[in-house]
GROMACS .gro file of C-alpha atoms in nm:
model
  347
    1MET     CA    1  17.441  -1.013   6.350
    2SER     CA    2  17.866  -0.918   6.438
    3ARG     CA    3  17.746  -1.015   6.194
    4SER     CA    4  17.985  -1.206   6.385
    5ARG     CA    5  17.931  -0.933   6.636
    6PRO     CA    6  17.608  -0.744   6.655
    7ALA     CA    7  17.793  -0.403   6.611
    8LEU     CA    8  17.549  -0.104   6.583
    9LEU     CA    9  17.727   0.161   6.385
   10LEU     CA   10  17.595   0.472   6.547
   11ALA     CA   11  17.628   0.676   6.225
   12ALA     CA   12  17.421   0.414   6.047
   13LEU     CA   13  17.137   0.410   6.301
   14THR     CA   14  16.975   0.709   6.130
   15LEU     CA   15  16.980   0.527   5.808
   16PRO     CA   16  16.790   0.196   5.869
   17LEU     CA   17  16.727   0.134   5.503
   18ALA     CA   18  17.067   0.250   5.366
   19ALA     CA   19  17.110  -0.006   5.097
   20CYS     CA   20  17.415  -0.118   4.902
   21ALA     CA   21  17.425  -0.370   4.619
   22SER     CA   22  17.680  -0.634   4.536
   23SER     CA   23  17.637  -0.846   4.230
   24ALA     CA   24  17.793  -0.998   3.927
   25LYS     CA   25  17.561  -1.190   3.695
   26SER     CA   26  17.836  -1.338   3.479
   27SER     CA   27  17.832  -1.719   3.502
   28THR     CA   28  18.209  -1.707   3.431
   29ALA     CA   29  18.270  -1.477   3.743
   30ALA     CA   30  18.051  -1.701   3.940
   31ALA     CA   31  18.257  -2.008   3.855
   32THR     CA   32  18.568  -1.855   4.017
   33ALA     CA   33  18.410  -1.908   4.363
   34SER     CA   34  18.528  -2.257   4.403
   35GLY     CA   35  18.305  -2.491   4.590
   36ALA     CA   36  18.052  -2.219   4.685
   37GLN     CA   37  17.837  -2.273   4.383
   38SER     CA   38  17.731  -2.633   4.469
   39ALA     CA   39  17.390  -2.529   4.578
   40VAL     CA   40  17.303  -2.364   4.254
   41THR     CA   41  17.055  -2.562   4.049
   42SER     CA   42  16.966  -2.539   3.686
   43ALA     CA   43  16.738  -2.242   3.778
   44ASP     CA   44  16.842  -1.924   3.601
   45LEU     CA   45  16.985  -1.717   3.883
   46SER     CA   46  17.084  -1.423   3.671
   47THR     CA   47  16.726  -1.299   3.710
   48VAL     CA   48  16.725  -1.340   4.098
   49THR     CA   49  16.758  -1.048   4.340
   50LEU     CA   50  16.787  -1.118   4.710
   51ARG     CA   51  16.696  -0.831   4.950
   52VAL     CA   52  16.899  -0.908   5.256
   53GLY     CA   53  16.909  -0.733   5.591
   54GLN     CA   54  17.194  -0.669   5.817
   55THR     CA   55  17.209  -0.501   6.170
   56GLY     CA   56  17.443  -0.197   6.227
   57TRP     CA   57  17.658  -0.232   5.918
   58ASN     CA   58  17.714  -0.496   5.651
   59GLN     CA   59  17.984  -0.702   5.803
   60VAL     CA   60  17.873  -1.008   5.622
   61GLY     CA   61  17.912  -0.825   5.287
   62ALA     CA   62  18.262  -0.717   5.408
   63ALA     CA   63  18.366  -1.070   5.477
   64LEU     CA   64  18.238  -1.182   5.136
   65GLN     CA   65  18.441  -0.901   4.982
   66VAL     CA   66  18.758  -0.995   5.162
   67ALA     CA   67  18.710  -1.359   5.055
   68HIS     CA   68  18.645  -1.252   4.701
   69LEU     CA   69  18.304  -1.437   4.719
   70ASP     CA   70  18.087  -1.131   4.656
   71ASN     CA   71  18.082  -1.212   4.273
   72THR     CA   72  17.742  -1.383   4.297
   73PRO     CA   73  17.562  -1.479   3.975
   74TYR     CA   74  17.243  -1.322   4.138
   75GLU     CA   75  17.202  -0.970   4.269
   76VAL     CA   76  17.223  -0.905   4.645
   77LYS     CA   77  17.070  -0.577   4.782
   78TRP     CA   78  17.187  -0.533   5.139
   79SER     CA   79  16.993  -0.307   5.365
   80VAL     CA   80  17.108  -0.198   5.709
   81PHE     CA   81  16.882  -0.172   6.014
   82THR     CA   82  16.913  -0.082   6.383
   83GLY     CA   83  16.823  -0.430   6.497
   84GLY     CA   84  16.706  -0.771   6.402
   85ASN     CA   85  16.355  -0.672   6.515
   86LYS     CA   86  16.335  -0.406   6.260
   87GLN     CA   87  16.451  -0.650   5.990
   88LEU     CA   88  16.174  -0.889   6.081
   89GLN     CA   89  15.916  -0.607   6.050
   90ALA     CA   90  16.047  -0.545   5.696
   91LEU     CA   91  16.049  -0.921   5.616
   92GLN     CA   92  15.690  -0.952   5.736
   93ALA     CA   93  15.590  -0.653   5.530
   94GLY     CA   94  15.757  -0.790   5.215
   95ALA     CA   95  16.026  -0.530   5.201
   96LEU     CA   96  16.304  -0.798   5.263
   97ASP     CA   97  16.345  -1.149   5.134
   98VAL     CA   98  16.603  -1.253   5.399
   99ALA     CA   99  16.674  -1.120   5.755
  100SER     CA  100  16.943  -1.198   6.011
  101SER     CA  101  16.890  -1.156   6.375
  102SER     CA  102  16.963  -1.287   6.722
  103ASP     CA  103  16.741  -1.553   6.858
  104ILE     CA  104  16.532  -1.299   7.053
  105PRO     CA  105  16.360  -1.079   6.784
  106PRO     CA  106  16.182  -1.387   6.616
  107VAL     CA  107  16.014  -1.475   6.946
  108PHE     CA  108  15.853  -1.130   6.975
  109ALA     CA  109  15.771  -1.108   6.595
  110ALA     CA  110  15.599  -1.455   6.608
  111ALA     CA  111  15.400  -1.352   6.918
  112ALA     CA  112  15.280  -1.031   6.749
  113THR     CA  113  15.150  -1.178   6.421
  114THR     CA  114  15.139  -1.483   6.203
  115PRO     CA  115  15.484  -1.504   6.051
  116ARG     CA  116  15.528  -1.482   5.674
  117TRP     CA  117  15.880  -1.607   5.714
  118ARG     CA  118  16.065  -1.908   5.861
  119VAL     CA  119  16.407  -1.958   6.023
  120VAL     CA  120  16.595  -2.160   5.760
  121ALA     CA  121  16.953  -2.155   5.898
  122VAL     CA  122  17.157  -2.044   6.195
  123GLN     CA  123  17.494  -1.864   6.207
  124ARG     CA  124  17.677  -1.969   6.513
  125THR     CA  125  17.892  -1.674   6.626
  126ASN     CA  126  18.046  -1.507   6.933
  127THR     CA  127  17.869  -1.358   7.234
  128LEU     CA  128  18.110  -1.078   7.307
  129LEU     CA  129  18.025  -0.705   7.343
  130GLN     CA  130  17.701  -0.789   7.515
  131ASN     CA  131  17.729  -0.598   7.837
  132VAL     CA  132  17.568  -0.394   8.115
  133VAL     CA  133  17.782  -0.076   8.158
  134VAL     CA  134  17.788   0.224   8.398
  135ALA     CA  135  17.916   0.567   8.320
  136LYS     CA  136  18.263   0.685   8.425
  137GLY     CA  137  18.263   0.786   8.785
  138SER     CA  138  17.964   0.575   8.878
  139GLY     CA  139  17.965   0.426   9.227
  140ILE     CA  140  17.779   0.126   9.095
  141THR     CA  141  17.994  -0.189   9.073
  142SER     CA  142  17.761  -0.477   9.049
  143ILE     CA  143  17.425  -0.578   8.900
  144ALA     CA  144  17.291  -0.613   9.252
  145GLN     CA  145  17.335  -0.241   9.309
  146LEU     CA  146  17.091  -0.162   9.017
  147LYS     CA  147  16.798  -0.203   9.254
  148GLY     CA  148  16.584   0.106   9.227
  149LYS     CA  149  16.806   0.251   8.943
  150LYS     CA  150  16.726   0.362   8.594
  151VAL     CA  151  16.861   0.105   8.354
  152GLY     CA  152  16.842   0.150   7.981
  153TYR     CA  153  16.812  -0.153   7.756
  154VAL     CA  154  16.735  -0.226   7.382
  155GLN     CA  155  16.382  -0.378   7.392
  156SER     CA  156  16.306  -0.722   7.240
  157THR     CA  157  16.678  -0.801   7.182
  158THR     CA  158  16.960  -0.991   7.335
  159ALA     CA  159  17.014  -0.689   7.571
  160GLN     CA  160  16.679  -0.731   7.739
  161TYR     CA  161  16.729  -1.103   7.775
  162PHE     CA  162  17.074  -1.100   7.936
  163LEU     CA  163  16.983  -0.809   8.158
  164TYR     CA  164  16.678  -1.009   8.283
  165LYS     CA  165  16.898  -1.312   8.344
  166LEU     CA  166  17.171  -1.113   8.518
  167LEU     CA  167  16.906  -0.959   8.754
  168VAL     CA  168  16.769  -1.302   8.839
  169GLN     CA  169  17.120  -1.422   8.911
  170SER     CA  170  17.167  -1.133   9.149
  171GLY     CA  171  16.849  -1.201   9.334
  172LEU     CA  172  16.654  -0.920   9.167
  173LYS     CA  173  16.332  -0.901   8.969
  174TRP     CA  174  16.267  -0.697   8.657
  175SER     CA  175  16.040  -0.480   8.866
  176ASP     CA  176  16.326  -0.396   9.105
  177ILE     CA  177  16.478  -0.166   8.843
  178GLN     CA  178  16.342   0.128   8.651
  179ALA     CA  179  16.369  -0.027   8.308
  180VAL     CA  180  16.400   0.233   8.028
  181PRO     CA  181  16.370   0.100   7.667
  182LEU     CA  182  16.610   0.286   7.440
  183THR     CA  183  16.765   0.258   7.103
  184PRO     CA  184  17.141   0.180   7.121
  185GLN     CA  185  17.221   0.531   7.005
  186ASP     CA  186  16.990   0.692   7.262
  187GLY     CA  187  17.125   0.458   7.527
  188VAL     CA  188  17.475   0.584   7.469
  189ALA     CA  189  17.361   0.947   7.493
  190ALA     CA  190  17.152   0.875   7.798
  191LEU     CA  191  17.440   0.713   7.980
  192SER     CA  192  17.673   0.989   7.890
  193SER     CA  193  17.431   1.253   8.022
  194HIS     CA  194  17.369   1.048   8.333
  195SER     CA  195  17.000   1.041   8.279
  196ILE     CA  196  17.023   0.659   8.329
  197ASP     CA  197  17.236   0.479   8.576
  198ALA     CA  198  17.333   0.185   8.358
  199LEU     CA  199  17.285   0.058   8.007
  200ALA     CA  200  17.237  -0.298   7.865
  201SER     CA  201  17.338  -0.299   7.495
  202TYR     CA  202  17.574  -0.451   7.249
  203GLY     CA  203  17.824  -0.410   6.975
  204ASN     CA  204  17.937  -0.064   6.869
  205SER     CA  205  17.726   0.098   7.128
  206ILE     CA  206  17.927  -0.077   7.402
  207ILE     CA  207  18.251   0.015   7.233
  208THR     CA  208  18.150   0.379   7.229
  209THR     CA  209  18.053   0.385   7.598
  210GLN     CA  210  18.389   0.223   7.694
  211GLN     CA  211  18.563   0.479   7.483
  212GLN     CA  212  18.390   0.731   7.697
  213GLY     CA  213  18.513   0.569   8.024
  214ALA     CA  214  18.218   0.337   8.098
  215THR     CA  215  18.278   0.023   8.308
  216VAL     CA  216  18.142  -0.315   8.256
  217ILE     CA  217  17.944  -0.458   8.548
  218GLY     CA  218  17.772  -0.755   8.379
  219SER     CA  219  17.800  -0.962   8.060
  220GLY     CA  220  17.578  -1.172   7.858
  221GLN     CA  221  17.876  -1.374   7.725
  222GLU     CA  222  17.789  -1.695   7.913
  223ILE     CA  223  17.412  -1.637   7.893
  224LEU     CA  224  17.353  -1.604   7.531
  225SER     CA  225  17.341  -1.898   7.295
  226GLY     CA  226  17.539  -1.746   7.007
  227ASP     CA  227  17.274  -1.858   6.763
  228PHE     CA  228  17.178  -1.595   6.507
  229PRO     CA  229  16.896  -1.715   6.291
  230TRP     CA  230  16.866  -1.644   5.920
  231GLU     CA  231  16.502  -1.591   5.834
  232ALA     CA  232  16.353  -1.615   5.484
  233SER     CA  233  16.011  -1.526   5.352
  234THR     CA  234  15.769  -1.805   5.281
  235LYS     CA  235  15.759  -1.684   4.928
  236LEU     CA  236  16.137  -1.716   4.878
  237ILE     CA  237  16.125  -2.072   5.035
  238GLY     CA  238  15.877  -2.172   4.770
  239ASP     CA  239  16.058  -2.025   4.478
  240ALA     CA  240  16.318  -2.264   4.328
  241ALA     CA  241  16.556  -1.991   4.193
  242GLN     CA  242  16.538  -1.768   4.496
  243SER     CA  243  16.592  -2.049   4.742
  244ALA     CA  244  16.887  -2.182   4.541
  245ALA     CA  245  17.039  -1.833   4.548
  246LEU     CA  246  16.992  -1.808   4.925
  247VAL     CA  247  17.153  -2.153   4.983
  248ASP     CA  248  17.449  -2.045   4.767
  249LEU     CA  249  17.473  -1.716   4.962
  250LEU     CA  250  17.476  -1.892   5.295
  251ALA     CA  251  17.747  -2.133   5.181
  252ARG     CA  252  17.958  -1.835   5.062
  253ILE     CA  253  17.916  -1.667   5.397
  254ASN     CA  254  18.038  -1.977   5.581
  255LYS     CA  255  18.335  -1.999   5.344
  256ALA     CA  256  18.406  -1.626   5.375
  257TYR     CA  257  18.451  -1.637   5.754
  258ALA     CA  258  18.675  -1.946   5.727
  259TYR     CA  259  18.886  -1.739   5.478
  260VAL     CA  260  18.902  -1.454   5.721
  261ARG     CA  261  19.016  -1.685   6.003
  262ASN     CA  262  19.288  -1.821   5.780
  263GLY     CA  263  19.517  -1.525   5.812
  264HIS     CA  264  19.288  -1.247   5.663
  265GLN     CA  265  19.163  -1.083   5.977
  266ALA     CA  266  19.354  -0.758   5.902
  267GLU     CA  267  19.172  -0.716   5.573
  268LEU     CA  268  18.847  -0.736   5.739
  269ALA     CA  269  18.960  -0.503   6.019
  270GLN     CA  270  19.043  -0.236   5.753
  271LEU     CA  271  18.675  -0.246   5.625
  272THR     CA  272  18.539  -0.261   5.977
  273ALA     CA  273  18.733   0.037   6.103
  274ALA     CA  274  18.621   0.239   5.801
  275ALA     CA  275  18.255   0.152   5.870
  276THR     CA  276  18.253   0.189   6.250
  277ASN     CA  277  18.494   0.471   6.291
  278GLU     CA  278  18.726   0.287   6.527
  279PRO     CA  279  19.101   0.243   6.511
  280VAL     CA  280  19.212  -0.044   6.272
  281SER     CA  281  19.403  -0.198   6.567
  282GLU     CA  282  19.087  -0.212   6.785
  283ALA     CA  283  18.882  -0.357   6.505
  284LEU     CA  284  19.151  -0.623   6.444
  285SER     CA  285  19.174  -0.711   6.820
  286GLN     CA  286  18.792  -0.754   6.837
  287ILE     CA  287  18.772  -0.961   6.523
  288VAL     CA  288  19.045  -1.192   6.654
  289ALA     CA  289  18.874  -1.223   6.991
  290ASP     CA  290  18.529  -1.282   6.826
  291GLU     CA  291  18.655  -1.569   6.611
  292LYS     CA  292  18.869  -1.710   6.903
  293GLN     CA  293  18.566  -1.728   7.139
  294ARG     CA  294  18.340  -1.893   6.886
  295PRO     CA  295  18.427  -1.920   6.512
  296SER     CA  296  18.145  -1.789   6.291
  297THR     CA  297  17.986  -2.074   6.098
  298VAL     CA  298  17.656  -2.119   5.911
  299GLN     CA  299  17.453  -2.427   5.995
  300PRO     CA  300  17.132  -2.595   5.897
  301THR     CA  301  16.849  -2.580   6.155
  302SER     CA  302  16.847  -2.832   6.430
  303ALA     CA  303  16.633  -2.952   6.727
  304ASP     CA  304  16.900  -2.826   6.968
  305GLN     CA  305  16.878  -2.475   6.825
  306ILE     CA  306  16.501  -2.477   6.852
  307SER     CA  307  16.516  -2.596   7.206
  308LYS     CA  308  16.752  -2.306   7.296
  309GLU     CA  309  16.522  -2.053   7.145
  310GLN     CA  310  16.224  -2.206   7.323
  311ASP     CA  311  16.397  -2.144   7.653
  312VAL     CA  312  16.435  -1.778   7.546
  313ALA     CA  313  16.071  -1.755   7.460
  314ASP     CA  314  15.969  -1.910   7.797
  315ALA     CA  315  16.186  -1.668   7.983
  316PHE     CA  316  16.021  -1.369   7.817
  317THR     CA  317  15.678  -1.522   7.879
  318GLY     CA  318  15.773  -1.557   8.248
  319LEU     CA  319  15.890  -1.198   8.240
  320GLY     CA  320  15.545  -1.092   8.115
  321ALA     CA  321  15.689  -0.949   7.801
  322LEU     CA  322  15.489  -1.184   7.581
  323PRO     CA  323  15.111  -1.243   7.573
  324GLY     CA  324  15.150  -1.614   7.623
  325LYS     CA  325  15.358  -1.919   7.521
  326VAL     CA  326  15.522  -1.908   7.188
  327ASP     CA  327  15.580  -2.234   6.996
  328VAL     CA  328  15.921  -2.166   6.851
  329ALA     CA  329  15.919  -2.480   6.638
  330SER     CA  330  15.617  -2.337   6.442
  331TYR     CA  331  15.833  -2.076   6.258
  332TRP     CA  332  16.142  -2.296   6.203
  333SER     CA  333  16.184  -2.490   5.873
  334GLU     CA  334  16.407  -2.759   5.737
  335ALA     CA  335  16.301  -2.672   5.380
  336LEU     CA  336  16.660  -2.569   5.285
  337SER     CA  337  16.861  -2.802   5.514
  338THR     CA  338  16.936  -3.086   5.275
  339ARG     CA  339  17.057  -2.849   5.000
  340LEU     CA  340  17.247  -2.629   5.256
  341THR     CA  341  17.417  -2.930   5.408
  342SER     CA  342  17.544  -3.035   5.068
  343ALA     CA  343  17.662  -2.683   4.982
  344LEU     CA  344  17.846  -2.634   5.308
  345ALA     CA  345  18.018  -2.967   5.269
  346ALA     CA  346  18.132  -2.866   4.914
  347SER     CA  347  18.241  -2.518   4.995
   0.00000   0.00000   0.00000
C-alpha cells in the first residue's frame, strides 16, 4: 500500500527496485511544511537518508508531491516492489530502512526468520480492488463454482487470505481448488489466456482484468482489515536522527492524504493516471471511492491492530501455510508511538 490502494503497476513489475528520490535538505524549505515538522528533534536531519519501499508505484510520494510536503529536510529514496513481501525481504537484508505492506506479509516474514525489523505504525486505508475475477465469457458466477477449478492467487498476500476466507464462506476448503501461485502480472496473462479459471488479486491487476471484460465473483472488501503496517529496521529505530526523520515522514503522509481529500483528488488522479496508464477519469473515480470507503490515515500501533493481525496469522496457520503459530506481538513496537502521536496531533 494503494498506497491507499495496493495498485500493482504492471509496467513497474519488471522493475522491483526502480528507485526515485525526493529530497530538500534546506531547513528553510523544511519550515514551509507547517505542522509536519513537530517530530523533528535537534538531531541533524540533513545527513539522514531514508530508503523507503512502496508496492506497485509510489502513490505515497505522489500524495506528498500534491500536498507540497515532499520538501523534506532529509533525503528519501523510494524503491518500488511487486509486493510487501518483497519489501520485507529487502528490509531484512538491509537494502531498505522502511517498508510498507498489508498485514499479511509480516506474518510470513516473521515465520521464516528472526525479524530485523518492527511494525512501528499503521496506515488505515481502503479495502477496495481486492477481488476474485473470472475471464469474459466464463460460466462461473460464484465462489462455490470454483471447486475443482484452477485459481490463480498472489501468494503470502491479501489475495491468498481473502480467497481462503471466501472459500470457507462458500463451504469449500483450500484443497477443493487447484491453487496456482502467480505474480499479479502473470495472473492477468493467465486469466486472459484461460490457463486459469479465476484469479484472486488486487489493485492495478484487477483494473486490467476488468478492462479486458473480467467479472468479479468475490471480494475481500469486508474481509480485510484495511491495516497496512509501516515496518522499520531495528537499526533505524535505535538511531535518533533516522527515527526522527521517519516520524516526520509518517506525519507528512497523514497530512498529505488529508490535503488530497480536501478538494485535491484531481491533482493526485493526474499523477496516478500517468503512472498506471489508466484514464484520468477512472483514476479520479477510484481515488474518490477509496477515500470515501475508508480515509487513509496514519496511526501509532495499538493492541487492536495486533489482535487483527493475530487473527490473520492464525488463519494461515490453520490453512497449513505456516509452520506453526506466529506471535504477532513479538514484531510490533511502540518505540515511535509517543513521538508519532505528538507529530500527528500537530500536523
